[in-house]
mmCIF file of C-alpha atoms in Angstrom:
data_model
loop_
_atom_site.group_PDB
_atom_site.id
_atom_site.type_symbol
_atom_site.label_atom_id
_atom_site.label_comp_id
_atom_site.label_asym_id
_atom_site.label_seq_id
_atom_site.Cartn_x
_atom_site.Cartn_y
_atom_site.Cartn_z
ATOM 1 C CA MET A 1 127.074 -42.133 114.549
ATOM 2 C CA ASP A 2 125.041 -45.308 114.995
ATOM 3 C CA ASP A 3 125.299 -46.356 118.653
ATOM 4 C CA VAL A 4 125.700 -49.959 117.526
ATOM 5 C CA TYR A 5 128.630 -49.218 115.172
ATOM 6 C CA PRO A 6 131.409 -49.389 117.826
ATOM 7 C CA LYS A 7 130.150 -52.864 118.768
ATOM 8 C CA LYS A 8 130.384 -54.280 115.256
ATOM 9 C CA PRO A 9 133.168 -56.807 114.506
ATOM 10 C CA SER A 10 136.391 -55.123 113.453
ATOM 11 C CA PHE A 11 140.118 -55.632 113.069
ATOM 12 C CA ILE A 12 143.206 -53.557 112.286
ATOM 13 C CA LYS A 13 146.084 -54.188 109.866
ATOM 14 C CA PHE A 14 149.339 -52.349 109.163
ATOM 15 C CA PHE A 15 149.935 -52.313 105.416
ATOM 16 C CA SER A 16 153.227 -53.778 104.195
ATOM 17 C CA MET A 17 154.496 -53.359 100.637
ATOM 18 C CA GLU A 18 156.339 -56.666 101.019
ATOM 19 C CA THR A 19 153.459 -58.937 102.028
ATOM 20 C CA ASN A 20 150.138 -57.145 101.420
ATOM 21 C CA ILE A 21 150.203 -55.929 97.820
ATOM 22 C CA ASP A 22 148.432 -58.936 96.303
ATOM 23 C CA CYS A 23 146.360 -60.124 99.242
ATOM 24 C CA LEU A 24 145.614 -59.433 102.900
ATOM 25 C CA ARG A 25 145.230 -62.158 105.502
ATOM 26 C CA LEU A 26 142.383 -61.666 107.965
ATOM 27 C CA PRO A 27 143.315 -62.237 111.635
ATOM 28 C CA PRO A 28 142.625 -65.870 112.654
ATOM 29 C CA GLU A 29 140.752 -64.692 115.762
ATOM 30 C CA PHE A 30 138.383 -62.599 113.625
ATOM 31 C CA VAL A 31 137.823 -65.510 111.251
ATOM 32 C CA ALA A 32 137.204 -67.934 114.114
ATOM 33 C CA TYR A 33 134.243 -65.841 115.281
ATOM 34 C CA HIS A 34 132.904 -64.503 111.987
ATOM 35 C CA GLY A 35 134.368 -66.607 109.140
ATOM 36 C CA ASN A 36 131.285 -68.774 108.689
ATOM 37 C CA THR A 37 129.130 -65.718 107.918
ATOM 38 C CA LEU A 38 131.462 -64.195 105.335
ATOM 39 C CA PRO A 39 130.553 -64.690 101.649
ATOM 40 C CA PHE A 40 132.928 -65.518 98.818
ATOM 41 C CA HIS A 41 132.541 -61.997 97.384
ATOM 42 C CA CYS A 42 132.959 -59.078 99.807
ATOM 43 C CA ARG A 43 133.003 -55.307 99.402
ATOM 44 C CA LEU A 44 135.373 -52.727 100.902
ATOM 45 C CA VAL A 45 133.804 -49.300 101.432
ATOM 46 C CA LEU A 46 135.662 -46.051 102.180
ATOM 47 C CA PRO A 47 134.123 -43.188 104.215
ATOM 48 C CA ASN A 48 133.395 -41.307 100.966
ATOM 49 C CA GLY A 49 131.150 -44.138 99.805
ATOM 50 C CA ARG A 50 133.413 -45.568 97.099
ATOM 51 C CA SER A 51 133.669 -49.341 97.176
ATOM 52 C CA TRP A 52 135.642 -52.239 95.713
ATOM 53 C CA LYS A 53 134.700 -55.885 95.237
ATOM 54 C CA VAL A 54 137.180 -58.415 96.613
ATOM 55 C CA VAL A 55 137.214 -62.200 96.714
ATOM 56 C CA LEU A 56 137.614 -63.754 100.156
ATOM 57 C CA LEU A 57 139.731 -66.855 99.576
ATOM 58 C CA ASN A 58 140.143 -69.639 102.120
ATOM 59 C CA ILE A 59 143.405 -71.519 101.508
ATOM 60 C CA ALA A 60 145.898 -73.451 103.612
ATOM 61 C CA SER A 61 147.646 -70.268 104.756
ATOM 62 C CA GLY A 62 144.411 -68.684 106.021
ATOM 63 C CA CYS A 63 141.535 -66.465 104.891
ATOM 64 C CA HIS A 64 142.596 -63.660 102.574
ATOM 65 C CA PHE A 65 141.162 -60.716 100.688
ATOM 66 C CA HIS A 66 142.497 -61.813 97.315
ATOM 67 C CA THR A 67 141.266 -60.993 93.803
ATOM 68 C CA GLY A 68 140.370 -57.289 93.767
ATOM 69 C CA TRP A 69 142.578 -56.413 96.739
ATOM 70 C CA SER A 70 145.451 -55.144 94.576
ATOM 71 C CA ASP A 71 142.959 -52.873 92.758
ATOM 72 C CA PHE A 72 141.880 -51.402 96.094
ATOM 73 C CA ILE A 73 145.524 -50.775 97.037
ATOM 74 C CA ARG A 74 146.454 -49.234 93.687
ATOM 75 C CA ASP A 75 143.335 -47.078 93.273
ATOM 76 C CA ASN A 76 143.738 -45.559 96.738
ATOM 77 C CA ASP A 77 147.523 -45.198 96.766
ATOM 78 C CA ILE A 78 147.846 -47.180 100.004
ATOM 79 C CA ARG A 79 151.417 -46.780 101.264
ATOM 80 C CA HIS A 80 153.810 -48.872 103.305
ATOM 81 C CA GLY A 81 153.091 -48.370 107.003
ATOM 82 C CA ASP A 82 149.528 -47.067 106.568
ATOM 83 C CA THR A 83 147.085 -48.316 109.191
ATOM 84 C CA LEU A 84 143.826 -49.839 107.941
ATOM 85 C CA THR A 85 140.790 -50.596 110.089
ATOM 86 C CA PHE A 86 138.036 -52.931 108.876
ATOM 87 C CA THR A 87 134.539 -52.945 110.386
ATOM 88 C CA LEU A 88 132.037 -55.618 109.339
ATOM 89 C CA VAL A 89 128.850 -53.557 109.020
ATOM 90 C CA SER A 90 126.766 -56.071 107.060
ATOM 91 C CA GLU A 91 127.140 -59.470 105.427
ATOM 92 C CA GLY A 92 130.352 -59.229 103.416
ATOM 93 C CA ILE A 93 130.456 -55.415 103.692
ATOM 94 C CA PHE A 94 133.491 -53.858 105.399
ATOM 95 C CA ASP A 95 133.840 -50.171 106.210
ATOM 96 C CA VAL A 96 137.530 -49.372 105.752
ATOM 97 C CA LYS A 97 139.371 -46.424 107.299
ATOM 98 C CA ARG A 98 142.962 -45.611 106.423
ATOM 99 C CA TYR A 99 145.359 -43.602 108.624
ATOM 100 C CA GLY A 100 148.460 -42.277 106.861
ATOM 101 C CA VAL A 101 151.826 -43.454 108.137
ATOM 102 C CA GLU A 102 153.161 -39.885 108.305
ATOM 103 C CA SER A 103 150.122 -37.866 109.407
ATOM 104 C CA GLY A 104 148.273 -40.439 111.476
ATOM 105 C CA CYS A 105 145.058 -39.080 109.930
ATOM 106 C CA PRO A 106 142.763 -40.253 107.118
ATOM 107 C CA PRO A 107 143.695 -38.650 103.764
ATOM 108 C CA ARG A 108 141.164 -36.035 102.736
ATOM 109 C CA ARG A 109 140.356 -37.890 99.501
ATOM 110 C CA ASP A 110 139.157 -40.884 101.567
ATOM 111 C CA ILE A 111 136.509 -38.685 103.173
ATOM 112 C CA GLU A 112 135.471 -36.294 100.424
ATOM 113 C CA VAL A 113 132.461 -37.488 98.440
ATOM 114 C CA LEU A 114 133.334 -37.794 94.758
ATOM 115 C CA ASN A 115 131.084 -37.186 91.772
ATOM 116 C CA SER A 116 128.024 -39.378 92.320
ATOM 117 C CA ASP A 117 127.929 -40.179 88.606
ATOM 118 C CA VAL A 118 131.207 -42.084 88.889
ATOM 119 C CA GLU A 119 130.772 -45.841 89.236
ATOM 120 C CA SER A 120 132.046 -47.140 92.541
ATOM 121 C CA ASP A 121 134.376 -49.724 90.983
ATOM 122 C CA GLU A 122 136.117 -47.317 88.586
ATOM 123 C CA PRO A 123 139.727 -46.565 89.521
ATOM 124 C CA TYR A 124 140.383 -43.330 91.354
ATOM 125 C CA SER A 125 143.569 -41.595 90.242
ATOM 126 C CA PRO A 126 145.102 -39.740 93.203
ATOM 127 C CA ASP A 127 146.570 -36.290 92.558
ATOM 128 C CA VAL A 128 149.580 -37.066 94.734
ATOM 129 C CA ALA A 129 152.549 -38.729 93.054
ATOM 130 C CA THR A 130 153.936 -41.821 94.712
ATOM 131 C CA SER A 131 157.461 -43.170 94.596
ATOM 132 C CA GLU A 132 156.230 -46.640 95.490
ATOM 133 C CA ASP A 133 155.777 -48.219 92.057
ATOM 134 C CA TYR A 134 154.964 -51.882 92.020
ATOM 135 C CA GLU A 135 153.579 -54.653 89.840
ATOM 136 C CA PRO A 136 151.341 -57.255 91.540
ATOM 137 C CA SER A 137 152.993 -60.655 91.645
ATOM 138 C CA GLU A 138 149.932 -62.582 92.850
ATOM 139 C CA THR A 139 151.729 -64.343 95.705
ATOM 140 C CA ASP A 140 150.327 -65.303 99.083
ATOM 141 C CA SER A 141 151.937 -64.446 102.413
ATOM 142 C CA GLU A 142 152.842 -67.426 104.541
ATOM 143 C CA ALA A 143 150.535 -67.951 107.497
ATOM 144 C CA HIS A 144 148.247 -70.582 108.989
ATOM 145 C CA SER A 145 144.623 -70.709 110.077
ATOM 146 C CA ASP A 146 141.730 -73.124 110.515
ATOM 147 C CA CYS A 147 139.170 -70.750 109.031
ATOM 148 C CA SER A 148 136.066 -71.967 107.258
ATOM 149 C CA ILE A 149 133.849 -70.329 104.660
ATOM 150 C CA ASP A 150 130.598 -71.902 103.525
ATOM 151 C CA VAL A 151 130.406 -71.516 99.741
ATOM 152 C CA SER A 152 127.990 -73.552 97.625
ATOM 153 C CA ALA A 153 128.927 -74.829 94.180
ATOM 154 C CA LEU A 154 125.763 -73.281 92.790
ATOM 155 C CA ALA A 155 126.720 -69.850 94.103
ATOM 156 C CA LEU A 156 130.188 -70.176 92.600
ATOM 157 C CA ALA A 157 128.731 -71.156 89.242
ATOM 158 C CA ASP A 158 126.783 -67.906 89.232
ATOM 159 C CA TYR A 159 130.080 -66.001 89.122
ATOM 160 C CA GLY A 160 131.139 -67.683 85.885
ATOM 161 C CA HIS A 161 134.231 -69.537 87.094
ATOM 162 C CA PRO A 162 135.712 -72.046 84.621
ATOM 163 C CA THR A 163 134.333 -75.451 85.629
ATOM 164 C CA PHE A 164 134.820 -79.106 84.794
ATOM 165 C CA VAL A 165 133.205 -82.252 86.211
ATOM 166 C CA VAL A 166 134.786 -85.656 86.862
ATOM 167 C CA VAL A 167 133.036 -88.880 87.926
ATOM 168 C CA LEU A 168 135.515 -90.814 90.052
ATOM 169 C CA THR A 169 136.742 -94.224 88.950
ATOM 170 C CA GLU A 170 138.878 -96.705 90.860
ATOM 171 C CA SER A 171 141.907 -95.489 88.929
ATOM 172 C CA SER A 172 141.305 -91.796 89.677
ATOM 173 C CA ILE A 173 140.965 -92.557 93.406
ATOM 174 C CA LYS A 174 143.972 -94.859 93.829
ATOM 175 C CA LYS A 175 146.334 -93.400 91.224
ATOM 176 C CA SER A 176 145.720 -89.959 89.771
ATOM 177 C CA LEU A 177 143.029 -87.644 88.477
ATOM 178 C CA LYS A 178 143.621 -86.123 85.065
ATOM 179 C CA ILE A 179 142.558 -82.616 84.089
ATOM 180 C CA SER A 180 141.342 -82.211 80.522
ATOM 181 C CA ILE A 181 144.136 -80.810 78.358
ATOM 182 C CA GLU A 182 141.582 -78.599 76.593
ATOM 183 C CA PHE A 183 140.538 -77.094 79.935
ATOM 184 C CA TRP A 184 144.173 -76.584 80.929
ATOM 185 C CA ARG A 185 145.134 -74.886 77.678
ATOM 186 C CA GLN A 186 142.134 -72.568 77.776
ATOM 187 C CA HIS A 187 142.203 -71.487 81.417
ATOM 188 C CA ILE A 188 145.589 -72.215 83.034
ATOM 189 C CA ARG A 189 148.944 -70.669 82.167
ATOM 190 C CA THR A 190 151.656 -73.027 80.912
ATOM 191 C CA SER A 191 154.147 -71.906 83.572
ATOM 192 C CA ALA A 192 151.829 -73.312 86.263
ATOM 193 C CA LEU A 193 152.544 -76.899 85.194
ATOM 194 C CA GLU A 194 155.198 -77.245 87.898
ATOM 195 C CA ASP A 195 153.323 -75.237 90.542
ATOM 196 C CA PRO A 196 151.198 -76.725 93.345
ATOM 197 C CA ILE A 197 147.428 -76.635 92.806
ATOM 198 C CA TYR A 198 145.124 -75.837 95.740
ATOM 199 C CA PHE A 199 141.810 -77.696 96.083
ATOM 200 C CA ILE A 200 139.356 -76.284 98.629
ATOM 201 C CA VAL A 201 136.390 -78.379 99.749
ATOM 202 C CA GLU A 202 133.079 -76.515 99.966
ATOM 203 C CA SER A 203 132.869 -76.704 103.780
ATOM 204 C CA GLY A 204 136.486 -75.672 104.199
ATOM 205 C CA GLY A 205 137.402 -79.062 105.670
ATOM 206 C CA THR A 206 138.763 -82.339 104.329
ATOM 207 C CA TRP A 207 137.073 -85.260 102.575
ATOM 208 C CA HIS A 208 138.138 -88.880 103.101
ATOM 209 C CA ARG A 209 135.123 -90.875 101.872
ATOM 210 C CA LEU A 210 135.750 -90.820 98.142
ATOM 211 C CA VAL A 211 134.243 -93.810 96.355
ATOM 212 C CA VAL A 212 133.691 -94.839 92.755
ATOM 213 C CA GLY A 213 130.827 -92.893 91.209
ATOM 214 C CA VAL A 214 131.229 -89.678 93.233
ATOM 215 C CA ARG A 215 130.694 -86.641 90.993
ATOM 216 C CA CYS A 216 133.367 -83.964 91.546
ATOM 217 C CA THR A 217 132.828 -80.405 90.318
ATOM 218 C CA PHE A 218 136.044 -78.373 90.037
ATOM 219 C CA GLN A 219 135.738 -74.588 89.787
ATOM 220 C CA LEU A 220 138.799 -72.476 89.024
ATOM 221 C CA VAL A 221 138.323 -69.499 91.346
ATOM 222 C CA ASP A 222 141.816 -68.019 90.933
ATOM 223 C CA VAL A 223 143.477 -68.333 87.527
ATOM 224 C CA ASP A 224 146.814 -66.802 88.583
ATOM 225 C CA GLU A 225 147.380 -68.918 91.691
ATOM 226 C CA VAL A 226 145.457 -71.929 90.283
ATOM 227 C CA HIS A 227 143.000 -72.351 93.159
ATOM 228 C CA PHE A 228 140.052 -74.728 92.725
ATOM 229 C CA TYR A 229 136.897 -75.028 94.805
ATOM 230 C CA VAL A 230 135.671 -78.631 94.800
ATOM 231 C CA HIS A 231 132.094 -79.815 95.321
ATOM 232 C CA PHE A 232 131.203 -83.504 95.782
ATOM 233 C CA ASP A 233 127.902 -85.176 94.850
ATOM 234 C CA ARG A 234 127.121 -88.851 95.391
#
C-alpha cells in the first residue's frame, strides 16, 4: 500500500435507503477543507477497478453526489446500513470501499477484478437477489452547508447542458425574468411549473450587483430537479 494513502482526505457514510438513494451529501467538514478543489464531474472507483461518473452538485442543502449516484447504488446492490468509505486519491477521483451491514466485510464482488473488456460504466448485475426494490425519486435530503465549488461556464458548456442567455433589462431586474417557452417545453417537465428552481452562481456565492446590460448564461445541470448554474458577464 502507498504510504501516503492513509493520509489522503477521506470520509465515511452509512447508507440509508430513505435518504441516500438519489444523492449523497458530503460532510460539511470535508467540503470546507477540500470543496474548492473538487470538479463538477467526479468518479467513484471500487477496489476491483470499476468506476462510475457522478455529478457533484452544490445546492442550498449542501454538496451532494447527485446525477450518477443512483446508478452506482443500483449497479452495486448497496443495501440499507452498509458502510461506505470515500478516499480522495486524485482530483475528483474517490476510492470507495463498502462494508456489508451483516458481515462487516467488503463483498467479494467489490474486490474481484472483472473482465477487463467490460467498460467501467456498464452496469454490473449482482448474482445475489435483493428484496430492496426501489425506484429513484430524484429528491434531495434536507441539510445545510456553506460549501463552494469553482465551476466555469465554459467547462459546463463542454458537457452539453441545455443553455440559454439573457441580457438583463430594467424590467427583468426589478420585476421578473422570463424563461423562453420553447426552452421550457424542450428541456423541463410540465409538472415542474409549480416547483422551486435552484440557481447556483459560478463561485458558489451570491450576486447583488446586477445592472442593466449584464449577460446571464443559464445552464440546466439537472433536468429532474431543475437546477441551473448561472454565469454573469458584464
